Coordinates of C-alpha atoms and ligand atoms in Angstrom, one line a residue:
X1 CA -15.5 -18.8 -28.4
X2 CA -11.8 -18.0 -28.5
X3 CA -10.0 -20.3 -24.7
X4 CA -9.3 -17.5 -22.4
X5 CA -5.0 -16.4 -22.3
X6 CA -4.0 -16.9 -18.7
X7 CA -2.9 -14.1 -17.1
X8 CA 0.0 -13.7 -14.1
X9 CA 0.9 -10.3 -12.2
X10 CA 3.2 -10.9 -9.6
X11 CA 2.9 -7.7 -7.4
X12 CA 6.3 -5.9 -5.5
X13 CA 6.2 -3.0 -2.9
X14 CA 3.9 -0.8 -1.6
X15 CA 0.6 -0.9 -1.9
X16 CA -0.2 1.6 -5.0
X17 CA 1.4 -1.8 -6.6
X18 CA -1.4 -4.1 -5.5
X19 CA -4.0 -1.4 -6.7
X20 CA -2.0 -1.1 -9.8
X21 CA -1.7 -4.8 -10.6
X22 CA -5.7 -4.9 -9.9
X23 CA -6.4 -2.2 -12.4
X24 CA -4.0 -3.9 -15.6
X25 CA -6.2 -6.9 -15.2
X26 CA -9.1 -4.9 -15.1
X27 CA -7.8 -3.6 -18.7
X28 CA -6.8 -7.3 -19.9
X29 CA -10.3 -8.8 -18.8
X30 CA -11.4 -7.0 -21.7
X31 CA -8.6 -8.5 -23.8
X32 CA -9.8 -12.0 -23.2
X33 CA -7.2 -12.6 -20.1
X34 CA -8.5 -14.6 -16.9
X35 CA -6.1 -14.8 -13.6
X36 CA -3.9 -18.0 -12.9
X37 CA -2.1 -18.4 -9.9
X38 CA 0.4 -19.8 -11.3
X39 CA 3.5 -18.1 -13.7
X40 CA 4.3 -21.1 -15.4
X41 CA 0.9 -21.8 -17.1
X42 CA 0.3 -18.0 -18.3
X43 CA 0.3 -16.6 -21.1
X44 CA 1.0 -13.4 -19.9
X45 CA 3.3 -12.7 -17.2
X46 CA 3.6 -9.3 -15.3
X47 CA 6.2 -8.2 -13.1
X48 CA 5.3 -4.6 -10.9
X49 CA 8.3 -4.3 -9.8
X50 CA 9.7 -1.5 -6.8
X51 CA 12.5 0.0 -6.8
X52 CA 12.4 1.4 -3.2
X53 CA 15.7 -0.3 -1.7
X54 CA 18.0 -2.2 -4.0
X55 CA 16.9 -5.8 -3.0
X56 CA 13.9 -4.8 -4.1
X57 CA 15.0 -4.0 -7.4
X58 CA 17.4 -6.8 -7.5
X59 CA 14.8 -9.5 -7.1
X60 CA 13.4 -8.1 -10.6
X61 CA 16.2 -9.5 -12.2
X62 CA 15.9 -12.8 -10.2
X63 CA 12.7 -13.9 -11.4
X64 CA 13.5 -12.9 -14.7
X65 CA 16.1 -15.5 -14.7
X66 CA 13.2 -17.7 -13.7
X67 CA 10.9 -17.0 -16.2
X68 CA 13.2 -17.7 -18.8
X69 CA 13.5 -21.2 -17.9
X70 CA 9.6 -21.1 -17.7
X71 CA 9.2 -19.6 -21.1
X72 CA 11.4 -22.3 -22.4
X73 CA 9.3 -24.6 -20.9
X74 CA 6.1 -23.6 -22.4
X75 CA 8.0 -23.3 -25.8
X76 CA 8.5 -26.8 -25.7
X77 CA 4.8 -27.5 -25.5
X78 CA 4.1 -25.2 -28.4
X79 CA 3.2 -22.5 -26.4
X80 CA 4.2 -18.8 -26.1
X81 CA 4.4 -17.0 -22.6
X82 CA 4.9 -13.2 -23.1
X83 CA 7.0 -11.4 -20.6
X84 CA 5.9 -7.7 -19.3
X85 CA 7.9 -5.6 -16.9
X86 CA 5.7 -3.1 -15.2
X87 CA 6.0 -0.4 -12.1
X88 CA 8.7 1.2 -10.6
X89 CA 12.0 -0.5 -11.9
X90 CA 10.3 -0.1 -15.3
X91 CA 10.2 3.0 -15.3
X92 CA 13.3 3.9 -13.5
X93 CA 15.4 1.8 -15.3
X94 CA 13.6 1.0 -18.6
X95 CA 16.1 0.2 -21.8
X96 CA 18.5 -1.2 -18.7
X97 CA 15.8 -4.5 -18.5
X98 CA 15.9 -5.6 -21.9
X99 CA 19.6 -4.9 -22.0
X100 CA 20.1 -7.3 -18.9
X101 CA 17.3 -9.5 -19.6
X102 CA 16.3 -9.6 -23.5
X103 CA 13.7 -12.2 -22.3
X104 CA 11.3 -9.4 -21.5
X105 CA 8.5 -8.4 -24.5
X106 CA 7.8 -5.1 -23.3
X107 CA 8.4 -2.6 -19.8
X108 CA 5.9 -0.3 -19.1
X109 CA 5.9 2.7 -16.4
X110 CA 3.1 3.2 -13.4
X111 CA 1.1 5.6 -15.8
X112 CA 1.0 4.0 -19.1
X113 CA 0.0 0.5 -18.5
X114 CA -3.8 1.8 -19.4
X115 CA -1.8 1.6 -22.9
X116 CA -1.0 -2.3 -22.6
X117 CA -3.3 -3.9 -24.7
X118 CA -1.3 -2.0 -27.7
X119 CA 2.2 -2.5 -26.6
X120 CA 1.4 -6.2 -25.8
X121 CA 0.3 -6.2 -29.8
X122 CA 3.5 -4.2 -30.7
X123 CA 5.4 -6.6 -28.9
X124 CA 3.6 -9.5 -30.8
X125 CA 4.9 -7.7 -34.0
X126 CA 7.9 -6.1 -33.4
X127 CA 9.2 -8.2 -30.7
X128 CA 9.5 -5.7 -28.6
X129 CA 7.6 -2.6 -27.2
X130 CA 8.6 0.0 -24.3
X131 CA 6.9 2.8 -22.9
X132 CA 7.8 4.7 -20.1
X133 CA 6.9 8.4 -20.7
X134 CA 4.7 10.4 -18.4
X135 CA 2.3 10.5 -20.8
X136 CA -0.3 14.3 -21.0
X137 CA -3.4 12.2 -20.6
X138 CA -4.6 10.9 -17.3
X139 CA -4.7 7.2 -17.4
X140 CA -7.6 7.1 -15.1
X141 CA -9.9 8.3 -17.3
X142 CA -8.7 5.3 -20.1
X143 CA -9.0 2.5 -17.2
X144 CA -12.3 0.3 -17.5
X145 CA -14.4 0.0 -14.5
X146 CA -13.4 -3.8 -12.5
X147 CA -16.0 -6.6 -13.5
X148 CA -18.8 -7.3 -10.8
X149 CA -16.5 -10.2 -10.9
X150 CA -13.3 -9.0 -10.1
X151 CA -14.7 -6.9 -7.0
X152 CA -16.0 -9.3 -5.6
X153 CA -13.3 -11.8 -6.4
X154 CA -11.0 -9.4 -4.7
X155 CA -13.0 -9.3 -1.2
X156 CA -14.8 -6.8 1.1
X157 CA -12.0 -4.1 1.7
X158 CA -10.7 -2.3 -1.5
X159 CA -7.8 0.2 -2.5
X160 CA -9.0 3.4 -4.4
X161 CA -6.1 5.8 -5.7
X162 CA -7.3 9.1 -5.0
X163 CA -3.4 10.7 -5.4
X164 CA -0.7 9.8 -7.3
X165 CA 2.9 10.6 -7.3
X166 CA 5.4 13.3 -5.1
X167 CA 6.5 16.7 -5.3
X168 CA 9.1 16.5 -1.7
X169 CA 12.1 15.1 -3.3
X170 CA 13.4 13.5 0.0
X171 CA 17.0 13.0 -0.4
X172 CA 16.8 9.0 -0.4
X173 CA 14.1 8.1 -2.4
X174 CA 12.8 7.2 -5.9
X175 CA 9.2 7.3 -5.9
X176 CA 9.5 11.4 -7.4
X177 CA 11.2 10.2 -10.3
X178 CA 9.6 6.8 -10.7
X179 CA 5.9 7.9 -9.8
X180 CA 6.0 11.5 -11.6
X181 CA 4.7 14.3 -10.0
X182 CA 2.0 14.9 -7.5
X183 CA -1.6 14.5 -9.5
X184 CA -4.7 14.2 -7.1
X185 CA -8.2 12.7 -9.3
X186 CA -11.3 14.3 -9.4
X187 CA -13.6 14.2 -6.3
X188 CA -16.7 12.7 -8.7
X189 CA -14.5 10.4 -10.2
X190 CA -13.6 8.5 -7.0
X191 CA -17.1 9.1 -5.6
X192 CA -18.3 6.8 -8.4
X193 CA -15.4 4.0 -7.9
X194 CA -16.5 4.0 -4.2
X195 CA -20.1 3.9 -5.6
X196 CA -20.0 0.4 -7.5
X197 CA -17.3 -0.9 -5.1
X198 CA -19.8 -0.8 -2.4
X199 CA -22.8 -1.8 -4.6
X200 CA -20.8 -5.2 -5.6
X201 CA -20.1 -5.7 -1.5
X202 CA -16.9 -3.5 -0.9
X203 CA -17.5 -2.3 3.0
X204 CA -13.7 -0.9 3.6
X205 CA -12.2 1.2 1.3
X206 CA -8.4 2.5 1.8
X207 CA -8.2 5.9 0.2
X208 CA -4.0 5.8 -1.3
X209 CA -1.5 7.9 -2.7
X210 CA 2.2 8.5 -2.2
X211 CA 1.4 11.4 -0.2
X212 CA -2.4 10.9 0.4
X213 CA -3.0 13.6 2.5
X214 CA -1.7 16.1 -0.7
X215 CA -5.0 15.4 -1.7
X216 CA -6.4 18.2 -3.7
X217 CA -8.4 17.0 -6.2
X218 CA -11.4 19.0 -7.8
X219 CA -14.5 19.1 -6.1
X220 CA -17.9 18.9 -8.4
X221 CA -18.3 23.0 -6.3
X222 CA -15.2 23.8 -8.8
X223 CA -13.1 23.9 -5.8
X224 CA -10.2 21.9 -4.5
X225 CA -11.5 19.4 -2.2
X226 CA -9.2 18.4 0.9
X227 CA -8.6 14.9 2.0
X228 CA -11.0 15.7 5.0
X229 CA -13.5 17.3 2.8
X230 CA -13.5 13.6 0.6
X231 CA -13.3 11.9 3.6
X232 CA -17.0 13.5 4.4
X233 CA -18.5 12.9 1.3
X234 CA -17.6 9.2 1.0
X235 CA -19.0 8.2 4.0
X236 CA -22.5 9.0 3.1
X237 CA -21.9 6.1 0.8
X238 CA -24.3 3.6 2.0
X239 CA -22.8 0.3 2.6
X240 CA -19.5 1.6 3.4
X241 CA -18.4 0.8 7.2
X242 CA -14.9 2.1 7.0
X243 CA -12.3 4.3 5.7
X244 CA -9.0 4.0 5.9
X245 CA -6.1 6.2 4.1
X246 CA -2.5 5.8 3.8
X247 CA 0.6 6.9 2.9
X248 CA 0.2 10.5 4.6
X249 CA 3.0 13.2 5.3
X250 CA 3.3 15.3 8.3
X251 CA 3.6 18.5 6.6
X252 CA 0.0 17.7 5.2
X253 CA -1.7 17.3 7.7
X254 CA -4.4 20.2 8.1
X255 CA -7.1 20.9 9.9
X256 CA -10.3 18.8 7.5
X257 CA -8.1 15.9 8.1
X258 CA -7.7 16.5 12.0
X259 CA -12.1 17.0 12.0
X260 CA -12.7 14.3 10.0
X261 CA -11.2 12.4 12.7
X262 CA -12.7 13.6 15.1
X263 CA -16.6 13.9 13.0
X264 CA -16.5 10.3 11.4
X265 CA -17.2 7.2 13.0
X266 CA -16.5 5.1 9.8
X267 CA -12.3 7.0 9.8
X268 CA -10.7 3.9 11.4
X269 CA -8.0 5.3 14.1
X270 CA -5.2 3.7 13.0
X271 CA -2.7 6.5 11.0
X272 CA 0.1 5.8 8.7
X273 CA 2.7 8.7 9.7
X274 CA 6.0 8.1 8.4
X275 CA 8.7 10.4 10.4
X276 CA 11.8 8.3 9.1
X277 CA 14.2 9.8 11.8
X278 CA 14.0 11.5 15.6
X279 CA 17.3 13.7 14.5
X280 CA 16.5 16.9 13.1
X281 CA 20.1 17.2 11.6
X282 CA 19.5 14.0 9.8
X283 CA 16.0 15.0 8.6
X284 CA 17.2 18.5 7.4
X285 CA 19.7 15.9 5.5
X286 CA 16.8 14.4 4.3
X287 CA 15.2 17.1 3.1
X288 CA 11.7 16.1 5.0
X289 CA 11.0 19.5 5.8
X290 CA 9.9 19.3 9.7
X291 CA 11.6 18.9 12.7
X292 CA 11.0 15.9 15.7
X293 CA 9.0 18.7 17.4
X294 CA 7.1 19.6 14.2
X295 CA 6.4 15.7 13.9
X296 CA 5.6 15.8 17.7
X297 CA 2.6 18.2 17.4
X298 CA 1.1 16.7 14.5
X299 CA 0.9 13.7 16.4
X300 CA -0.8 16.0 19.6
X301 CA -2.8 17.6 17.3
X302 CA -4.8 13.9 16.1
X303 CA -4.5 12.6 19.5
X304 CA -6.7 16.2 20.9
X305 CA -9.3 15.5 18.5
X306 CA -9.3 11.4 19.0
X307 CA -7.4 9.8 22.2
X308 CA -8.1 6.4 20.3
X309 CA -6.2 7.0 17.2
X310 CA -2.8 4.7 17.1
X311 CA 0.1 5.4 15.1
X312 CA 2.0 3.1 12.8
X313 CA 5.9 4.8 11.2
X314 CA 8.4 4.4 9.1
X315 CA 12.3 4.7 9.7
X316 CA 15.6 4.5 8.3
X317 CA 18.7 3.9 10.4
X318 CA 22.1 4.5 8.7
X319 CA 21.2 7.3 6.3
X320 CA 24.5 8.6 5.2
X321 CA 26.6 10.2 8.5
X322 CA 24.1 9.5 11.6
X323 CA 26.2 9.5 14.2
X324 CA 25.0 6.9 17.8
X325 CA 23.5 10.0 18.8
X326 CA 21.2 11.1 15.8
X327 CA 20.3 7.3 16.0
X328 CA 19.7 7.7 19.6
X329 CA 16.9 10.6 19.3
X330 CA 15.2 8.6 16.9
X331 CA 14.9 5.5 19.6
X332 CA 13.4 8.3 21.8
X333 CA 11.0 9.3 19.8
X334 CA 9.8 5.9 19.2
X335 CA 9.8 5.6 23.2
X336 CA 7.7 9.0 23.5
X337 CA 5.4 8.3 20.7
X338 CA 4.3 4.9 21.5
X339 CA 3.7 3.2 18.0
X340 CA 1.3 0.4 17.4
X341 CA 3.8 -0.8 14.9
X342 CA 6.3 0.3 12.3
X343 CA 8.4 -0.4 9.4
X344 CA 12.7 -0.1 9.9
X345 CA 14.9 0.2 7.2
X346 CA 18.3 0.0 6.6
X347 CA 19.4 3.3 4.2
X348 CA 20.0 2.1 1.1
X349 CA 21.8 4.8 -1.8
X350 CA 19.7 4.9 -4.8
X351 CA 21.1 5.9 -8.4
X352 CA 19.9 9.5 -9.5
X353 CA 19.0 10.5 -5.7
X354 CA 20.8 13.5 -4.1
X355 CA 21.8 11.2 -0.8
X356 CA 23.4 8.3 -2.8
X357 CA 26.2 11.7 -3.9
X358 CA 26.7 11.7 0.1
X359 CA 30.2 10.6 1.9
X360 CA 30.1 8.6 5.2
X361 CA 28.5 5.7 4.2
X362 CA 27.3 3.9 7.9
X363 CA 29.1 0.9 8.0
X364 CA 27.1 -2.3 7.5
X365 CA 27.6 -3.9 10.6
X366 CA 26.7 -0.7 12.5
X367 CA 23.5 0.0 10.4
X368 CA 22.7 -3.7 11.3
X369 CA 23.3 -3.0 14.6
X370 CA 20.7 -0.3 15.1
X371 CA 18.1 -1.9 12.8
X372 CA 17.5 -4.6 15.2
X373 CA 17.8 -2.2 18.3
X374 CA 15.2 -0.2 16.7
X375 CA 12.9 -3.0 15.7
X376 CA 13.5 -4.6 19.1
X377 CA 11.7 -1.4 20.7
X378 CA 8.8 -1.7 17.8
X379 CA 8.5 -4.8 18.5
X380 CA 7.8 -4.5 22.2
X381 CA 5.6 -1.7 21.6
X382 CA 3.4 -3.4 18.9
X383 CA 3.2 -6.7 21.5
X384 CA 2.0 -4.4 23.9
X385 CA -0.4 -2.3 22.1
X386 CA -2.0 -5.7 20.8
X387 CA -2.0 -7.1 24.9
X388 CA -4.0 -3.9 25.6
X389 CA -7.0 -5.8 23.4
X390 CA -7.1 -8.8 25.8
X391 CA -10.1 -8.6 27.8
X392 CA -12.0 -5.7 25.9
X393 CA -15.1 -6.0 23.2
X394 CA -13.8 -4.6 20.1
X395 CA -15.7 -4.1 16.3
X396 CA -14.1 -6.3 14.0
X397 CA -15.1 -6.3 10.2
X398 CA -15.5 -9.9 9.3
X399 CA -13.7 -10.7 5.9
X400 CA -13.0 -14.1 4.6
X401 CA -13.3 -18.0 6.4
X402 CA -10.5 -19.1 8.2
X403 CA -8.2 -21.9 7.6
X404 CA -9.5 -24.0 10.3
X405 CA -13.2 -25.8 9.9
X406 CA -15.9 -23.3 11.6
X407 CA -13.3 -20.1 12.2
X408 CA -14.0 -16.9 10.6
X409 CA -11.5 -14.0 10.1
X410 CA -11.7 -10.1 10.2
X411 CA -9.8 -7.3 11.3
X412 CA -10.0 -4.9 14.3
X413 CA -10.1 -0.9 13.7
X414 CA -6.2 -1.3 14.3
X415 CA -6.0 -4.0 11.4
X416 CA -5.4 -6.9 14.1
X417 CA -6.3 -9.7 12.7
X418 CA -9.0 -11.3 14.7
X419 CA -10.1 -14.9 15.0
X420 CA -13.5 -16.2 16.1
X421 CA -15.5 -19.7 16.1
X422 CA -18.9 -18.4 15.6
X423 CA -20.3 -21.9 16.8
X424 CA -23.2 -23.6 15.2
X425 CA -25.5 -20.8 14.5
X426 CA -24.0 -19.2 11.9
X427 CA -22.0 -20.2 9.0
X428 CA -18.4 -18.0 8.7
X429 CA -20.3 -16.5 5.6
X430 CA -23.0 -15.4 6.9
X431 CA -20.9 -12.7 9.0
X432 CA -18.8 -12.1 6.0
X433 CA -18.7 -8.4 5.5
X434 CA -20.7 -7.6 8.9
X435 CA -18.6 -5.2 11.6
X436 CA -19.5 -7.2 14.8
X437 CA -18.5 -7.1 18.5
X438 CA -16.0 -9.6 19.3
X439 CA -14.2 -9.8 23.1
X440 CA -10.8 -10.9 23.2
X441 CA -9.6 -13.5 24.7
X442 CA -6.1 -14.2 24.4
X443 CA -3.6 -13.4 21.4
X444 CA -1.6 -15.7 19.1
X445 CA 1.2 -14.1 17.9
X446 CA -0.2 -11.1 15.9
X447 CA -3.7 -12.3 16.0
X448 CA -6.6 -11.9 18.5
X449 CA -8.6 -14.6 19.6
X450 CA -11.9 -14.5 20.6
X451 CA -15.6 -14.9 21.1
X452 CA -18.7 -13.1 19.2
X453 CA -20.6 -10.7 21.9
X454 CA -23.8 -10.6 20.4
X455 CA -27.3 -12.3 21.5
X456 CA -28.7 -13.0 18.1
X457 CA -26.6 -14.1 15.2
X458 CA -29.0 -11.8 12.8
X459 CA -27.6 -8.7 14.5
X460 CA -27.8 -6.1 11.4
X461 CA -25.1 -3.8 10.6
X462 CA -26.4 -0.7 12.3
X463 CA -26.6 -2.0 15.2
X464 CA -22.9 -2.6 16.1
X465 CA -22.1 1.3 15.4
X466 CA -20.0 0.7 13.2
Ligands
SAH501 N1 5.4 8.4 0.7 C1 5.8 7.8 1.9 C2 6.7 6.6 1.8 C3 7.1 6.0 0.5 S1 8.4 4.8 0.5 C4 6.3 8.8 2.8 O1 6.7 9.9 2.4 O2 6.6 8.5 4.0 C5 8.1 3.8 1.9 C6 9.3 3.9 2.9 O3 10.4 3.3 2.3 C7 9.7 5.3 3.3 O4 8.8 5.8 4.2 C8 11.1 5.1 3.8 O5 11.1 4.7 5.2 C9 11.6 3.8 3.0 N2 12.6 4.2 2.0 C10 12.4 5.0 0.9 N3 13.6 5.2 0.3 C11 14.5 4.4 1.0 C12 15.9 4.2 0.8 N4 16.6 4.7 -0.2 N5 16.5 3.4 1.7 C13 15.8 2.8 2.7 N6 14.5 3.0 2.9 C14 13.9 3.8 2.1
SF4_502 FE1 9.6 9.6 -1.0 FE2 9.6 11.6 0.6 FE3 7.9 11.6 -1.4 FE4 7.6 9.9 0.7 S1 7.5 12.2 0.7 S2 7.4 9.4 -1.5 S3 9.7 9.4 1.2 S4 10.1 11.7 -1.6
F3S503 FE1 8.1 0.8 -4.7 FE2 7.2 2.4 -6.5 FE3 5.8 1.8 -4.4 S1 9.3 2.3 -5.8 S2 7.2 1.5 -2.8 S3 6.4 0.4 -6.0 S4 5.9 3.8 -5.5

C-alpha cells in the first residue's frame, strides 16, 4: 500500500471554518490523506482563511510567506508540499492570492472545496487550479460521511451546518458576498449527520449557520421546517444530551425557537445574540434592521419562556460617525442586558461593503478608547456571571482528561469550563461523555473548580437529567 500524504488545515475565523476544515479532510481521507499537526511535514497544506476584519485577512498573507520557506525546505529533501488557499479570503479575493503570493497551487471558495480532489489534480498538472464560483449544485450532497475515525478523533461535542450563507447585507460585513446567499439543508439530511454522529459517541451537537435561526430547510411533511421545529426532532436522537445553535439574528427569532426553549431540556441556555450597537442611528447605518428596543424584547421574549437562559453578543465600536453618545447607549445596553460574555470589535472598512464608501472615519485612538471601555464592562459582567456558579451544583458534560494527572474536563450549560478530580474511583475516561453533577467550589480565571456530587461513580446518564 501506497504511505499515506500528510495533510495540514490550519483553520481562521468563525466557526463554520472549523466545521468546514473538518469536512475537506473528510473528502481527502478518501484521497489517501491522514492529519499531521505539523505544516512543515505535509504534503498538503490548507489555509481557511477569514476575511471578517482586515487583520484577519492580513495574516493569510503572513503565513504564506511562511510556507514558502517551508516548501523550500521540503524541496530540498526531494519532497513536494502543495499549497491550497481555502474559505473566505479565497473567495473574496481569489486571482488577488496567486498574484501576491504565486506560492499557492490552488484557492478554492467555502462551496466548492467538495471539488478538491480535482483541482488538487489540476494543480498537479497545470500548476495551478482556482475555483471560486457559487457553483448550482449543493456541496452537501457531494461531501462523504466523516470516518468512525474522524468522529471520534474529533471528541464528544460536534458542529452540524444546518444554514449556510446571508441574505441582510449589513453595511460592514463580508460574509454575503464571501458565503453566497442564504441556503438552509434539508431537515432528513441533518437528521442522518446527527444520527451517526451520536452512534460513533457525539453527545453535543451545535446546530450552525451565519444566520442559524433563518433556518428553513425542507421538512420530510414537504414543508419548511423552523429552527424550533428541527430543534424538536433532534432531540429524540438517543444519545444526544445537548443542543446548542449559533450564530442567530434578532430579527429571526420566532415563536418555535422561543418554545423550544422553553419544551427542551437538552436546548442549553446559553444564546448567541449579536446586537453590534445600543444606537439606533448607528444600526439604521448599519442596516441591521431593528432598533435597541426591538433587540430589547427579543431578549424579554427568551427570558419569559426560560429565566435561566444567558446571553453572549457581539459589538463594534467606531463604525463610521458614532458620536460619544451613540457609543454611550451601546454601554447601556450592555449594563441593562447583563451579558454572560461578549465579543468587541473595532470597525474595520471592508473593500466592496457599502460602510467602507462612508466619511468620518472614528479616529484610532478614540475607537481604541471605547473598545477597552466596552470590554472593561464585559469583562466585569462575564467575572460575575461565572462568581454566580460558586457554591451551586451544576450539570457539566464531561469531555476530554485534563492536563494535570487525575483531572477531568467538561463544560457547564454556559460553556464554563469546569474542572474536577474525580478521586480514585473512577478513571477521567470513564466519565468522558457523561453530563454529571458537579458543585463549584472556587473559580480559576475562566474556569470552575470543583467536586463530583454523586454517590456512586456508575451514575447512568438519565439520572442526572440531563
Ligand atoms: N452572522 C453573525 C455574525 C457574523 S461575523 C451576525 O449576524 O451577527 C461575526 C462578527 O464580526 C459580527 O457579529 C460583527 O460584530 C463582527 N464584524 C463583522 N464585520 C466587521 C467589520 N467590518 N469590522 C469589525 N467587526 C466586524
Ligand atoms: Fe454579516 Fe449581518 Fe449577515 Fe451577520 S447578519 S453575517 S453581520 S451581513
Ligand atoms: Fe470569517 Fe468567513 Fe466566518 S469571513 S467569520 S470565515 S464566514
Amino acid at each position: 500500500m501506497a504511505e499515506p500524504r500528510k495533510l495540514h488545515i490550519k483553520s481562521y475565523g468563525c466557526q463554520m471554518n472549523v466545521y468546514d476544515a473538518q469536512r475537506m479532510a473528510d473528502v481527502l481521507a478518501g484521497e489517501g490523506f491522514v492529519e499531521t499537526a505539523q505544516a512543515e511535514d505535509a504534503d498538503l497544506v490548507i489555509l481557511n482563511t477569514c476575511h471578517i476584519r482586515e487583520k484577519a485577512s492580513e495574516k493569510v498573507y503572513s503565513e504564506l510567506g511562511r510556507l514558502r520557506m517551508a516548501r523550500d525546505e521540503a524541496a530540498k529533501d526531494g519532497r513536494r508540499m502543495q499549497i491550497a488557499v481555502a474559505g473566505c479570503v479565497a473567495q473574496a479575493e481569489g486571482e488577488e492570492i496567486v498574484r501576491r503570493a504565486p506560492v499557492v497551487d490552488v484557492v478554492v471558495g467555502p462551496q466548492s472545496y467538495h471539488h478538491l480532489p480535482r483541482l488538487l489534480a489540476e494543480a498537479e498538472r497545470t500548476g495551478r487550479a482556482l475555483e471560486t464560483e457559487f457553483p448550482v449544485e449543493d456541496k452537501f450532497l457531494s461531501l462523504p460521511q466523516p470516518s468512525e475515525r474522524n468522529i471520534r478523533a474529533r471528541g464528544i461535542s460536534a458542529f452540524v451546518t444546518v444554514q449556510e450563507g446571508c441574505d441582510k447585507f449589513c453595511t460592514f460585513c463580508v460574509v454575503p458576498y464571501t458565503r453566497g446567499a442564504e441556503v438552509s439543508r434539508p431537515v432528513s439530511a441533518i437528521i442522518t449527520d446527527v444520527e451517526r454522529l451520536a452512534d460513533h459517541g457525539v453527545r453535543e451537537v451545535t446546530l450552525i449557520g451565519q444566520n442559524v435561526n433563518a433556518y428553513h430547510g425542507d421538512g420530510p411533511d414537504g414543508c419548511a421546517w423552523t429552527l424550533g421545529r428541527l430543534l424538536v426532532r433532534l432531540a429524540q436522537i438517543p444519545g444526544i444530551v445537548r443542543l446548542r445553535y449559533s450564530t442567530s439574528h434578532p430579527n429571526d427569532v420566532d415563536d418555535t425557537l422561543i418554545a423550544a426553549h422553553r419544551d427542551l431540556a437538552t436546548l442549553m441556555p446559553l444564546v448567541h445574540l449579536p446586537v453590534q450597537s445600543g444606537s439606533n442611528r448607528i444600526l439604521a447605518a448599519m442596516n441591521r434592521k431593528h432598533s435597541a428596543d426591538d433587540y430589547r424584547r427579543v431578549i424579554d421574549r427568551f427570558r419569559s419562556a426560560s429565566p435561566e437562559i444567558a446571553f453572549t453578543s457581539d459589538f463594534i465600536v467606531g463604525f463610521p460617525g458614532e458620536t460619544d453618545a451613540e457609543f454611550a447607549a451601546t454601554l447601556a445596553l450592555v449594563t441593562q442586558i447583563g451579558y454572560a460574555g461578549a465579543y468587541s470589535f473595532k470597525y474595520s472598512p471592508r473593500p466592496g461593503t457599502p460602510a467602507a464608501e462612508m466619511q468620518e472615519m472614528v479616529p484610532t485612538a478614540v475607537m481604541d478608547e471605547r473598545l477597552e471601555r466596552l470590554q472593561h464592562l464585559i469583562d466585569t459582567q462575564q467575572a460575575a456571571f461565572n462568581r454566580d456558579a460558586i457554591g451551586r451544583t451544576v450539570d457539566v458534560l464531561f469531555e476530554r482528561a485534563g492536563r494535570k494527572p487525575g483531572q477531568i474536563v467538561g463544560r457547564t450549560a454556559y460553556l464554563q469550563p469546569a474542572h474536577v478530580f474525580p478521586g480514585d474511583a473512577m478513571t477521567p475516561e470513564s466519565l468522558i461523555g457523561q453530563v454529571l453533577p458537579v458543585r463549584v467550589d472556587s473559580l480559576e480565571r475562566y474556569s470552575l473548580l470543583g467536586e463530583l456530587a454523586i454517590a456512586s461513580p456508575a451514575r447512568p446518564l438519565a439520572a442526572t437529567g440531563a
